[in-house]
């Protein structure tokens, strides 16, 4: 950690050598520490995955622990297949809990063993559930066969939609299953704890995940929400977690929960404490390289905000983007998905989250969460090309962006860059010409933190950005500040790069594994700092490579 001394006559503090790169381009970033831009909510603290059973396996539990450390008891995890029939053995895009069966007379039999193991692993690691109520148990499905799919990345995506995707043959039994589950969780964890969770029914009911009509989904949703509220009257309930903004499906759903007749109570409306939809990018390949599609994701976010904000009854209602990612299939593989192991994924994440904050401000909506649908895949090759946060217990660069996010303060500061891509341009076309070199700044207590990224849609080499960042109004009256500069690039916070330098071993030795674990952690670098005497301004200069992310933290603690 570096120390900056605010001593009269000491205008320049050289922390390390500064070498101008002849092929770099200049970027100026200005932060006004005295101008608040409002609250900076930790919307990044939501994660999820298709496969629930990975949570309690070796590397899944390890990764949950790392997520829980980011913001203990404030990290939320959403997963599919919590009510799916089966023995708990996971596979790609598959998981099960065997929670529900029936005896010969049709009487329900409940088994909480696997479900409890999943949620206990969350709790042990400081993570709370974002409870997705689904999918349909085999004994309740109107079309149970075939039920267990055997999908792999070489098969078509539609192969996954089997008996679990259908409506129940008995909605009352469906409701009682949800009620008994919620009642069990309240008894196990306590009312005050479970009231902090999120509850929603199903996943992406506007596409193949739901093989019923929209009206049948409304009924399924009403029965599930009534059951949860019957067990826990103050439960936080919402939905519908549509694929994309949902369009007409979303509007019909909102019309139903706000003005329609509830299928269970017969009264008008269904409780809604939050509204959720999904937003994905659209990467492609062109001329032999990956081209990211950040514009597609941001347009979906904007459309979702536009739809929800058009309902006066929902003004101020929390919104969760229940899946938010560069594309739509974590378990898929292919040339357009080759961004996932390296720094393109991490820089994309920094740039996209910042613009999602901006879109929320533009539409004056209450953005509560942006959920990253990426976790880990057990018993797969190292860096196999899946969308994940870690590979075989080795953290990927993208996980370090969330470590950076966790160090940001709760108050956003005014910040401008002369090399940023405008929100309008990024939403319309993405980053197709000049790179987006921009920043997001925050304050909390004595700390000022500035996140800086150098992003481009095209995964191609390019010149460094020679960043000169000035923080005005910083630490006036203070004599000393602590400086930390965290970095994600090819050489820092990057286990994938370290693994390739090792020769890409699929069976690393214990010593190699330890090196990779260390390489996957968030690292610091040293930078030169200029201090303007008497004005409380700090200037920092550093090289920021293409697709790199930096976090600069200044702590103006009391002398």
Coordinates of C-alpha atoms in Angstrom, one line a residue:
X1 CA 0.0 0.0 0.0
X2 CA 1.3 3.5 -0.9
X3 CA 1.2 6.5 1.3
X4 CA 0.7 10.0 -0.2
X5 CA 2.0 12.9 2.0
X6 CA 0.3 16.2 1.7
X7 CA 3.4 18.2 2.8
X8 CA 4.0 21.8 1.8
X9 CA 6.7 21.9 -0.9
X10 CA 6.2 18.3 -1.8
X11 CA 4.3 18.6 -5.0
X12 CA 5.3 15.3 -6.6
X13 CA 5.4 11.9 -5.0
X14 CA 7.0 9.3 -7.3
X15 CA 5.7 5.9 -6.3
X16 CA 7.2 4.1 -9.3
X17 CA 8.7 5.0 -12.6
X18 CA 6.4 6.4 -15.3
X19 CA 7.3 5.5 -18.9
X20 CA 5.3 7.1 -21.7
X21 CA 4.3 4.5 -24.2
X22 CA 4.7 5.7 -27.8
X23 CA 1.7 3.7 -29.0
X24 CA -0.7 4.7 -26.2
X25 CA -3.4 7.4 -26.4
X26 CA -4.2 10.0 -23.8
X27 CA -7.3 9.8 -21.6
X28 CA -8.3 12.4 -19.0
X29 CA -10.7 11.5 -16.2
X30 CA -12.0 14.1 -13.8
X31 CA -13.7 13.1 -10.5
X32 CA -15.4 15.8 -8.3
X33 CA -15.3 14.5 -4.8
X34 CA -17.6 17.3 -3.7
X35 CA -20.4 16.6 -6.1
X36 CA -22.7 13.6 -5.2
X37 CA -24.4 11.7 -8.0
X38 CA -26.7 9.9 -5.5
X39 CA -26.7 6.5 -3.9
X40 CA -24.6 3.8 -5.4
X41 CA -26.5 0.7 -4.4
X42 CA -24.6 -2.6 -4.5
X43 CA -26.8 -4.1 -7.2
X44 CA -23.9 -6.5 -8.2
X45 CA -24.5 -8.7 -5.2
X46 CA -26.7 -11.3 -7.0
X47 CA -25.6 -14.5 -8.7
X48 CA -27.1 -17.7 -10.0
X49 CA -26.8 -20.9 -12.0
X50 CA -28.9 -23.6 -13.7
X51 CA -27.5 -26.4 -11.5
X52 CA -28.5 -26.3 -7.8
X53 CA -26.5 -29.3 -6.7
X54 CA -23.1 -27.8 -7.5
X55 CA -23.5 -25.5 -4.5
X56 CA -22.6 -28.2 -2.0
X57 CA -19.9 -29.9 -4.0
X58 CA -16.2 -29.2 -3.4
X59 CA -15.5 -26.3 -5.7
X60 CA -19.1 -25.0 -5.5
X61 CA -18.9 -24.6 -1.8
X62 CA -15.5 -23.0 -2.1
X63 CA -16.8 -20.4 -4.6
X64 CA -19.9 -19.7 -2.5
X65 CA -17.6 -18.9 0.3
X66 CA -15.7 -16.4 -1.8
X67 CA -19.0 -14.8 -2.9
X68 CA -20.2 -14.6 0.6
X69 CA -17.0 -12.8 1.6
X70 CA -17.8 -9.9 -0.8
X71 CA -20.6 -8.7 1.4
X72 CA -21.6 -11.2 4.1
X73 CA -25.3 -11.9 4.4
X74 CA -26.1 -9.5 1.5
X75 CA -25.2 -11.8 -1.4
X76 CA -28.1 -13.6 -3.0
X77 CA -28.1 -16.7 -5.1
X78 CA -30.8 -17.9 -7.6
X79 CA -30.9 -21.3 -9.1
X80 CA -33.2 -23.4 -11.3
X81 CA -34.4 -27.0 -10.5
X82 CA -35.1 -26.6 -6.8
X83 CA -38.3 -28.6 -7.1
X84 CA -37.2 -30.9 -10.0
X85 CA -37.5 -34.7 -9.4
X86 CA -34.3 -36.7 -9.3
X87 CA -31.6 -38.0 -7.0
X88 CA -29.5 -34.8 -6.8
X89 CA -26.8 -35.8 -9.3
X90 CA -26.0 -32.7 -11.4
X91 CA -25.2 -32.4 -15.1
X92 CA -25.1 -29.5 -17.5
X93 CA -28.3 -27.5 -17.3
X94 CA -29.7 -30.1 -14.9
X95 CA -30.2 -30.5 -11.2
X96 CA -32.8 -32.1 -8.9
X97 CA -33.9 -32.4 -5.3
X98 CA -36.5 -35.2 -5.3
X99 CA -38.6 -33.0 -3.0
X100 CA -42.0 -34.3 -4.1
X101 CA -43.6 -37.7 -4.9
X102 CA -46.9 -39.3 -4.2
X103 CA -47.9 -42.7 -2.7
X104 CA -50.2 -45.1 -4.5
X105 CA -53.3 -43.2 -3.4
X106 CA -51.9 -39.9 -4.7
X107 CA -51.0 -38.5 -1.3
X108 CA -48.1 -36.1 -1.4
X109 CA -44.7 -37.2 0.1
X110 CA -42.2 -34.4 0.8
X111 CA -38.5 -34.8 1.2
X112 CA -36.4 -31.8 2.3
X113 CA -33.0 -33.5 2.5
X114 CA -31.4 -32.2 -0.7
X115 CA -33.1 -28.8 -0.6
X116 CA -31.9 -28.3 3.0
X117 CA -28.4 -29.3 2.0
X118 CA -28.4 -26.6 -0.7
X119 CA -29.7 -23.8 1.5
X120 CA -27.5 -24.8 4.4
X121 CA -24.5 -24.5 2.2
X122 CA -25.7 -21.0 1.3
X123 CA -26.2 -20.0 4.9
X124 CA -22.9 -21.4 6.0
X125 CA -21.1 -19.2 3.4
X126 CA -22.9 -16.0 4.2
X127 CA -25.2 -16.2 1.1
X128 CA -29.0 -15.9 1.1
X129 CA -31.5 -17.5 -1.4
X130 CA -33.3 -15.7 -4.2
X131 CA -35.8 -18.5 -4.3
X132 CA -36.9 -19.6 -7.7
X133 CA -40.0 -21.8 -7.2
X134 CA -39.6 -24.4 -9.9
X135 CA -39.6 -26.7 -11.8
X136 CA -42.5 -29.1 -11.9
X137 CA -42.0 -32.4 -10.0
X138 CA -42.6 -35.4 -12.2
X139 CA -45.6 -36.6 -10.1
X140 CA -47.3 -33.3 -10.7
X141 CA -46.6 -32.7 -14.4
X142 CA -49.4 -33.0 -16.9
X143 CA -46.8 -34.4 -19.3
X144 CA -44.1 -36.1 -17.2
X145 CA -42.5 -38.2 -20.0
X146 CA -39.8 -37.7 -21.0
X147 CA -38.6 -36.1 -17.8
X148 CA -34.9 -36.2 -17.3
X149 CA -33.0 -34.6 -20.2
X150 CA -29.4 -35.5 -21.2
X151 CA -28.3 -32.3 -22.8
X152 CA -24.8 -31.5 -23.9
X153 CA -23.3 -28.5 -25.7
X154 CA -23.5 -30.3 -29.1
X155 CA -27.3 -30.6 -28.8
X156 CA -29.9 -28.0 -29.6
X157 CA -31.0 -25.9 -26.7
X158 CA -34.7 -27.0 -27.0
X159 CA -33.7 -30.5 -26.0
X160 CA -33.8 -29.4 -22.4
X161 CA -37.5 -28.7 -22.3
X162 CA -39.0 -32.0 -21.0
X163 CA -41.6 -32.9 -18.4
X164 CA -40.5 -30.5 -15.8
X165 CA -41.5 -27.5 -18.0
X166 CA -45.3 -28.3 -18.0
X167 CA -48.1 -27.1 -15.8
X168 CA -49.3 -29.1 -12.8
X169 CA -52.1 -31.6 -13.1
X170 CA -53.4 -30.2 -9.7
X171 CA -52.8 -26.5 -8.9
X172 CA -53.9 -27.1 -5.3
X173 CA -51.2 -29.7 -4.8
X174 CA -48.7 -27.4 -6.4
X175 CA -49.7 -24.7 -3.9
X176 CA -49.5 -27.0 -1.0
X177 CA -46.0 -28.1 -2.0
X178 CA -44.9 -24.5 -2.0
X179 CA -46.7 -23.8 1.3
X180 CA -45.1 -26.8 3.0
X181 CA -41.7 -25.8 1.7
X182 CA -42.0 -22.2 2.9
X183 CA -43.3 -23.3 6.2
X184 CA -40.4 -25.7 6.6
X185 CA -37.9 -23.0 5.8
X186 CA -39.5 -20.5 8.3
X187 CA -39.3 -23.2 11.0
X188 CA -35.7 -24.0 10.1
X189 CA -34.3 -20.5 9.7
X190 CA -36.7 -18.2 11.5
X191 CA -39.2 -15.7 10.3
X192 CA -36.9 -12.7 10.4
X193 CA -34.3 -14.4 8.3
X194 CA -36.6 -15.8 5.6
X195 CA -38.3 -12.4 5.3
X196 CA -35.0 -11.1 3.9
X197 CA -35.1 -13.6 1.0
X198 CA -36.6 -13.1 -2.5
X199 CA -39.3 -15.4 -3.8
X200 CA -40.5 -15.8 -7.4
X201 CA -42.2 -18.5 -9.4
X202 CA -40.4 -20.2 -12.4
X203 CA -37.9 -19.0 -14.9
X204 CA -38.4 -17.3 -18.3
X205 CA -42.1 -18.4 -18.6
X206 CA -42.4 -16.5 -21.9
X207 CA -40.2 -19.1 -23.7
X208 CA -39.8 -22.9 -23.7
X209 CA -39.2 -23.1 -19.9
X210 CA -43.0 -22.9 -19.6
X211 CA -45.1 -25.3 -21.8
X212 CA -48.4 -23.8 -20.7
X213 CA -50.4 -20.8 -21.8
X214 CA -49.7 -17.3 -20.3
X215 CA -52.9 -17.5 -18.3
X216 CA -51.8 -20.9 -16.9
X217 CA -48.6 -19.2 -15.7
X218 CA -50.6 -16.5 -14.0
X219 CA -52.4 -19.2 -12.2
X220 CA -49.2 -21.1 -11.3
X221 CA -47.8 -17.8 -10.0
X222 CA -50.8 -16.9 -8.0
X223 CA -50.9 -20.3 -6.3
X224 CA -47.2 -20.1 -5.5
X225 CA -47.3 -16.6 -4.1
X226 CA -50.4 -17.2 -2.0
X227 CA -48.7 -20.3 -0.5
X228 CA -45.5 -18.4 0.4
X229 CA -47.5 -15.6 1.9
X230 CA -49.7 -18.1 3.8
X231 CA -46.6 -19.5 5.5
X232 CA -44.9 -16.1 5.8
X233 CA -47.2 -13.0 5.5
X234 CA -44.3 -10.6 5.0
X235 CA -42.4 -12.7 2.5
X236 CA -40.8 -10.6 -0.3
X237 CA -42.5 -11.9 -3.5
X238 CA -42.3 -10.9 -7.1
X239 CA -41.5 -12.0 -10.7
X240 CA -41.8 -12.9 -13.4
X241 CA -38.1 -13.3 -14.5
X242 CA -38.9 -13.2 -18.2
X243 CA -36.5 -13.9 -20.9
X244 CA -35.6 -10.4 -22.1
X245 CA -37.8 -7.6 -21.1
X246 CA -40.9 -9.8 -21.7
X247 CA -42.7 -7.5 -24.1
X248 CA -46.4 -8.3 -24.2
X249 CA -46.0 -11.2 -21.8
X250 CA -44.5 -8.8 -19.2
X251 CA -47.4 -6.3 -19.7
X252 CA -50.0 -9.0 -19.5
X253 CA -48.4 -10.3 -16.3
X254 CA -48.2 -6.9 -14.7
X255 CA -51.8 -6.2 -15.7
X256 CA -52.8 -9.4 -14.0
X257 CA -50.9 -8.9 -10.7
X258 CA -52.1 -5.3 -10.5
X259 CA -55.6 -5.4 -11.8
X260 CA -56.6 -9.0 -12.5
X261 CA -58.6 -11.6 -10.5
X262 CA -56.3 -13.7 -8.3
X263 CA -56.8 -17.4 -9.2
X264 CA -56.6 -18.4 -5.5
X265 CA -58.3 -15.7 -3.5
X266 CA -60.8 -14.4 -6.1
X267 CA -59.7 -10.9 -5.1
X268 CA -58.2 -8.2 -7.4
X269 CA -54.4 -8.4 -7.7
X270 CA -51.5 -10.5 -6.5
X271 CA -48.8 -9.2 -4.1
X272 CA -45.7 -7.9 -5.9
X273 CA -42.8 -6.6 -4.0
X274 CA -40.3 -6.6 -6.9
X275 CA -40.4 -6.9 -10.7
X276 CA -37.8 -9.0 -12.5
X277 CA -36.7 -9.6 -16.1
X278 CA -33.5 -10.8 -17.8
X279 CA -31.1 -9.1 -20.2
X280 CA -28.4 -10.7 -22.3
X281 CA -25.8 -9.6 -24.8
X282 CA -25.2 -11.1 -28.3
X283 CA -21.6 -11.9 -29.1
X284 CA -20.6 -13.0 -32.6
X285 CA -17.4 -13.9 -34.5
X286 CA -16.2 -11.7 -37.3
X287 CA -12.9 -11.9 -39.2
X288 CA -11.6 -14.6 -36.9
X289 CA -12.3 -12.8 -33.6
X290 CA -15.0 -12.4 -31.0
X291 CA -17.2 -9.3 -31.2
X292 CA -19.2 -8.7 -28.1
X293 CA -22.8 -7.4 -28.2
X294 CA -23.1 -5.1 -25.3
X295 CA -25.7 -2.9 -27.1
X296 CA -28.2 -5.8 -27.3
X297 CA -28.0 -6.3 -23.5
X298 CA -28.4 -2.6 -22.7
X299 CA -31.3 -2.2 -25.1
X300 CA -33.1 -5.0 -23.3
X301 CA -32.4 -3.3 -20.0
X302 CA -33.8 -0.1 -21.3
X303 CA -36.9 -1.7 -22.7
X304 CA -37.5 -3.5 -19.4
X305 CA -37.2 -0.2 -17.5
X306 CA -39.4 1.5 -20.0
X307 CA -42.2 -1.1 -19.6
X308 CA -42.1 -1.2 -15.8
X309 CA -41.9 2.6 -15.4
X310 CA -45.0 3.0 -17.6
X311 CA -47.1 1.6 -14.7
X312 CA -47.8 4.4 -12.1
X313 CA -48.6 1.7 -9.5
X314 CA -45.0 0.4 -9.8
X315 CA -43.3 3.7 -9.2
X316 CA -40.5 3.1 -6.8
X317 CA -41.0 -0.7 -6.9
X318 CA -37.6 -2.5 -6.7
X319 CA -36.4 -4.1 -10.0
X320 CA -34.1 -7.0 -10.2
X321 CA -32.5 -8.0 -13.5
X322 CA -32.7 -11.7 -12.6
X323 CA -30.1 -12.7 -15.2
X324 CA -27.7 -10.2 -16.7
X325 CA -24.9 -11.5 -18.9
X326 CA -22.9 -11.1 -22.2
X327 CA -25.0 -13.9 -23.7
X328 CA -27.6 -16.5 -22.9
X329 CA -26.2 -20.0 -22.2
X330 CA -23.6 -20.5 -19.5
X331 CA -23.2 -24.2 -20.3
X332 CA -22.9 -23.7 -24.1
X333 CA -19.6 -23.6 -25.9
X334 CA -18.4 -22.2 -29.2
X335 CA -16.3 -19.7 -31.1
X336 CA -18.5 -16.7 -30.2
X337 CA -18.2 -17.6 -26.5
X338 CA -14.4 -17.6 -26.4
X339 CA -14.4 -14.4 -24.3
X340 CA -15.3 -16.1 -21.1
X341 CA -11.9 -17.0 -19.6
X342 CA -10.0 -13.8 -20.1
X343 CA -10.2 -10.1 -19.6
X344 CA -12.9 -9.3 -22.2
X345 CA -15.4 -10.8 -19.8
X346 CA -14.1 -8.7 -16.9
X347 CA -14.0 -5.4 -18.8
X348 CA -17.4 -6.0 -20.4
X349 CA -18.8 -6.5 -16.9
X350 CA -17.4 -3.3 -15.6
X351 CA -18.6 -1.3 -18.6
X352 CA -22.1 -2.9 -18.7
X353 CA -22.8 -2.5 -15.0
X354 CA -21.9 1.2 -15.1
X355 CA -24.3 1.8 -18.0
X356 CA -27.1 -0.2 -16.3
X357 CA -26.8 2.2 -13.4
X358 CA -27.1 5.1 -15.9
X359 CA -30.2 3.6 -17.5
X360 CA -31.8 3.2 -14.1
X361 CA -31.1 6.9 -13.4
X362 CA -32.5 7.8 -16.9
X363 CA -35.8 6.1 -16.2
X364 CA -35.9 7.0 -12.5
X365 CA -36.5 3.4 -11.5
X366 CA -35.5 1.7 -8.3
X367 CA -32.8 -0.8 -9.4
X368 CA -32.2 -3.3 -6.6
X369 CA -30.3 -6.1 -8.2
X370 CA -28.3 -7.1 -11.3
X371 CA -27.9 -10.9 -11.2
X372 CA -24.9 -12.5 -12.9
X373 CA -25.8 -15.9 -14.1
X374 CA -22.4 -17.6 -13.7
X375 CA -21.1 -19.9 -11.1
X376 CA -18.9 -23.0 -11.7
X377 CA -19.1 -26.5 -13.3
X378 CA -17.9 -29.4 -11.3
X379 CA -15.7 -32.1 -12.9
X380 CA -15.0 -30.3 -16.2
X381 CA -11.7 -29.5 -17.9
X382 CA -9.8 -26.5 -16.7
X383 CA -10.9 -23.3 -18.5
X384 CA -13.3 -25.4 -20.7
X385 CA -15.0 -22.3 -22.2
X386 CA -18.1 -22.2 -19.9
X387 CA -19.5 -18.9 -18.6
X388 CA -18.3 -19.2 -15.0
X389 CA -16.6 -17.3 -12.2
X390 CA -14.1 -20.1 -11.5
X391 CA -12.7 -23.2 -13.1
X392 CA -11.9 -26.2 -10.8
X393 CA -11.6 -23.9 -7.9
X394 CA -9.4 -21.4 -9.7
X395 CA -10.9 -17.9 -9.9
X396 CA -11.3 -16.3 -13.3
X397 CA -10.5 -12.6 -14.0
X398 CA -14.3 -11.7 -14.0
X399 CA -14.6 -12.7 -10.3
X400 CA -12.1 -10.0 -9.5
X401 CA -14.4 -7.3 -11.0
X402 CA -16.9 -8.2 -8.3
X403 CA -14.2 -8.0 -5.7
X404 CA -13.6 -4.5 -7.0
X405 CA -17.3 -3.7 -6.9
X406 CA -17.3 -4.8 -3.2
X407 CA -14.8 -2.1 -2.4
X408 CA -16.9 0.8 -3.9
X409 CA -18.6 3.2 -1.5
X410 CA -22.3 3.8 -1.1
X411 CA -22.3 7.4 -2.6
X412 CA -21.7 7.9 -6.3
X413 CA -19.6 10.9 -7.3
X414 CA -19.7 13.0 -10.4
X415 CA -17.1 11.6 -12.8
X416 CA -16.4 12.3 -16.5
X417 CA -13.9 10.9 -19.1
X418 CA -13.0 12.4 -22.4
X419 CA -12.8 9.0 -23.9
X420 CA -16.0 7.4 -22.8
X421 CA -18.7 6.1 -25.2
X422 CA -21.9 7.9 -24.6
X423 CA -24.9 6.0 -23.1
X424 CA -26.9 6.7 -26.3
X425 CA -24.1 5.4 -28.6
X426 CA -23.4 2.3 -26.5
X427 CA -27.1 1.4 -26.3
X428 CA -27.5 2.0 -30.1
X429 CA -24.3 0.5 -31.5
X430 CA -22.1 -0.7 -28.7
X431 CA -18.3 0.0 -28.8
X432 CA -17.3 -0.5 -32.4
X433 CA -15.0 2.4 -33.1
X434 CA -12.9 4.1 -30.3
X435 CA -12.6 2.1 -27.1
X436 CA -14.7 3.0 -24.1
X437 CA -12.3 4.2 -21.4
X438 CA -14.4 5.5 -18.6
X439 CA -14.9 5.4 -14.9
X440 CA -17.3 5.3 -12.0
X441 CA -16.4 7.0 -8.7
X442 CA -17.7 6.6 -5.2
X443 CA -17.2 7.8 -1.6
X444 CA -17.8 6.1 1.7
X445 CA -16.5 7.7 4.9
X446 CA -12.8 8.7 4.4
X447 CA -12.4 6.6 1.2
X448 CA -12.8 7.6 -2.4
X449 CA -12.8 4.8 -4.9
X450 CA -12.6 5.1 -8.7
X451 CA -13.3 2.1 -11.0
X452 CA -11.7 2.6 -14.5
X453 CA -12.1 0.3 -17.5
X454 CA -10.7 0.1 -21.1
X455 CA -13.3 -1.8 -23.0
X456 CA -13.9 -2.6 -26.7
X457 CA -16.5 -5.0 -28.2
X458 CA -13.8 -6.4 -30.5
X459 CA -11.4 -8.9 -28.8
X460 CA -8.4 -7.6 -30.6
X461 CA -5.0 -6.1 -29.5
X462 CA -4.9 -2.3 -29.3
X463 CA -2.9 0.5 -27.7
X464 CA -2.9 1.2 -24.0
X465 CA -4.7 4.2 -22.6
X466 CA -2.4 6.6 -20.9
X467 CA -4.8 7.7 -18.2
X468 CA -4.4 10.9 -16.2
X469 CA -7.0 11.0 -13.5
X470 CA -7.7 14.0 -11.3
X471 CA -9.7 13.8 -8.1
X472 CA -10.8 17.3 -7.1
X473 CA -11.9 18.2 -3.6
X474 CA -10.3 15.1 -2.2
X475 CA -9.1 15.1 1.4
X476 CA -9.0 18.9 2.0
X477 CA -7.3 19.6 5.3
X478 CA -5.7 16.1 5.4
X479 CA -2.0 15.6 5.5
X480 CA -1.9 12.0 4.4
X481 CA -3.8 9.5 2.3
X482 CA -3.3 5.8 1.7
X483 CA -3.4 4.6 -1.9
X484 CA -4.3 1.2 -3.3
X485 CA -4.4 0.4 -7.0
X486 CA -6.0 -2.9 -7.9
X487 CA -5.7 -4.2 -11.5
X488 CA -7.1 -6.9 -13.8
X489 CA -5.1 -7.4 -17.0
X490 CA -3.0 -10.0 -18.6
X491 CA -0.4 -9.9 -15.9
X492 CA -2.6 -9.2 -12.8
X493 CA -5.5 -10.9 -11.2
X494 CA -5.6 -13.4 -14.1
X495 CA -5.3 -17.1 -13.5
X496 CA -6.2 -17.9 -17.1
X497 CA -3.1 -16.1 -18.4
X498 CA -0.9 -17.8 -15.7
X499 CA -2.4 -21.2 -16.7
X500 CA -1.6 -20.7 -20.4
X501 CA 2.0 -19.7 -19.5
X502 CA 2.3 -23.0 -17.6
X503 CA 1.4 -24.8 -20.8
X504 CA -2.3 -25.2 -20.1
X505 CA -2.0 -28.3 -17.8
X506 CA -5.2 -30.3 -17.3
X507 CA -3.6 -32.1 -14.3
X508 CA -1.6 -29.3 -12.5
X509 CA 0.6 -30.4 -9.7
X510 CA -0.1 -29.2 -6.1
X511 CA 2.5 -26.5 -6.6
X512 CA 1.1 -25.4 -9.9
X513 CA -2.4 -25.3 -8.4
X514 CA -1.2 -23.1 -5.6
X515 CA 0.3 -20.7 -8.1
X516 CA -2.9 -20.6 -10.1
X517 CA -5.0 -20.0 -6.9
X518 CA -2.8 -17.1 -6.0
X519 CA -2.9 -15.7 -9.6
X520 CA -6.7 -15.7 -9.4
X521 CA -6.8 -13.3 -6.5
X522 CA -7.2 -9.6 -6.8
X523 CA -3.8 -7.9 -7.2
X524 CA -2.4 -4.4 -6.7
X525 CA 0.1 -2.4 -8.8
X526 CA 2.0 0.8 -8.0
X527 CA 1.4 4.1 -9.8
X528 CA 2.9 7.6 -9.7
X529 CA 0.8 10.3 -8.0
X530 CA 0.9 14.0 -8.2
X531 CA -0.5 16.1 -5.4
X532 CA -1.7 19.7 -5.9
X533 CA -0.8 21.6 -2.8
X534 CA -3.5 23.2 -0.7
X535 CA -6.3 22.4 -3.1
X536 CA -7.1 18.9 -2.0
X537 CA -6.6 17.6 -5.5
X538 CA -4.8 14.4 -6.5
X539 CA -3.6 13.5 -10.0
X540 CA -2.7 10.0 -10.9
X541 CA -1.1 8.7 -14.2
X542 CA -1.1 5.1 -15.3
X543 CA -1.2 2.9 -18.4
X544 CA -4.4 0.9 -18.8
X545 CA -4.2 -1.9 -21.4
X546 CA -7.1 -2.8 -23.6
X547 CA -9.7 -4.9 -21.8
X548 CA -8.1 -4.0 -18.4
X549 CA -9.9 -2.8 -15.3
X550 CA -8.4 -0.7 -12.5
X551 CA -9.7 0.3 -9.1
X552 CA -8.0 3.2 -7.3
X553 CA -8.8 3.6 -3.6
X554 CA -7.7 6.7 -1.7
X555 CA -8.3 6.6 2.1
X556 CA -8.1 10.1 3.7
X557 CA -8.2 8.8 7.3
X558 CA -7.7 11.2 10.2
X559 CA -4.0 11.9 11.0

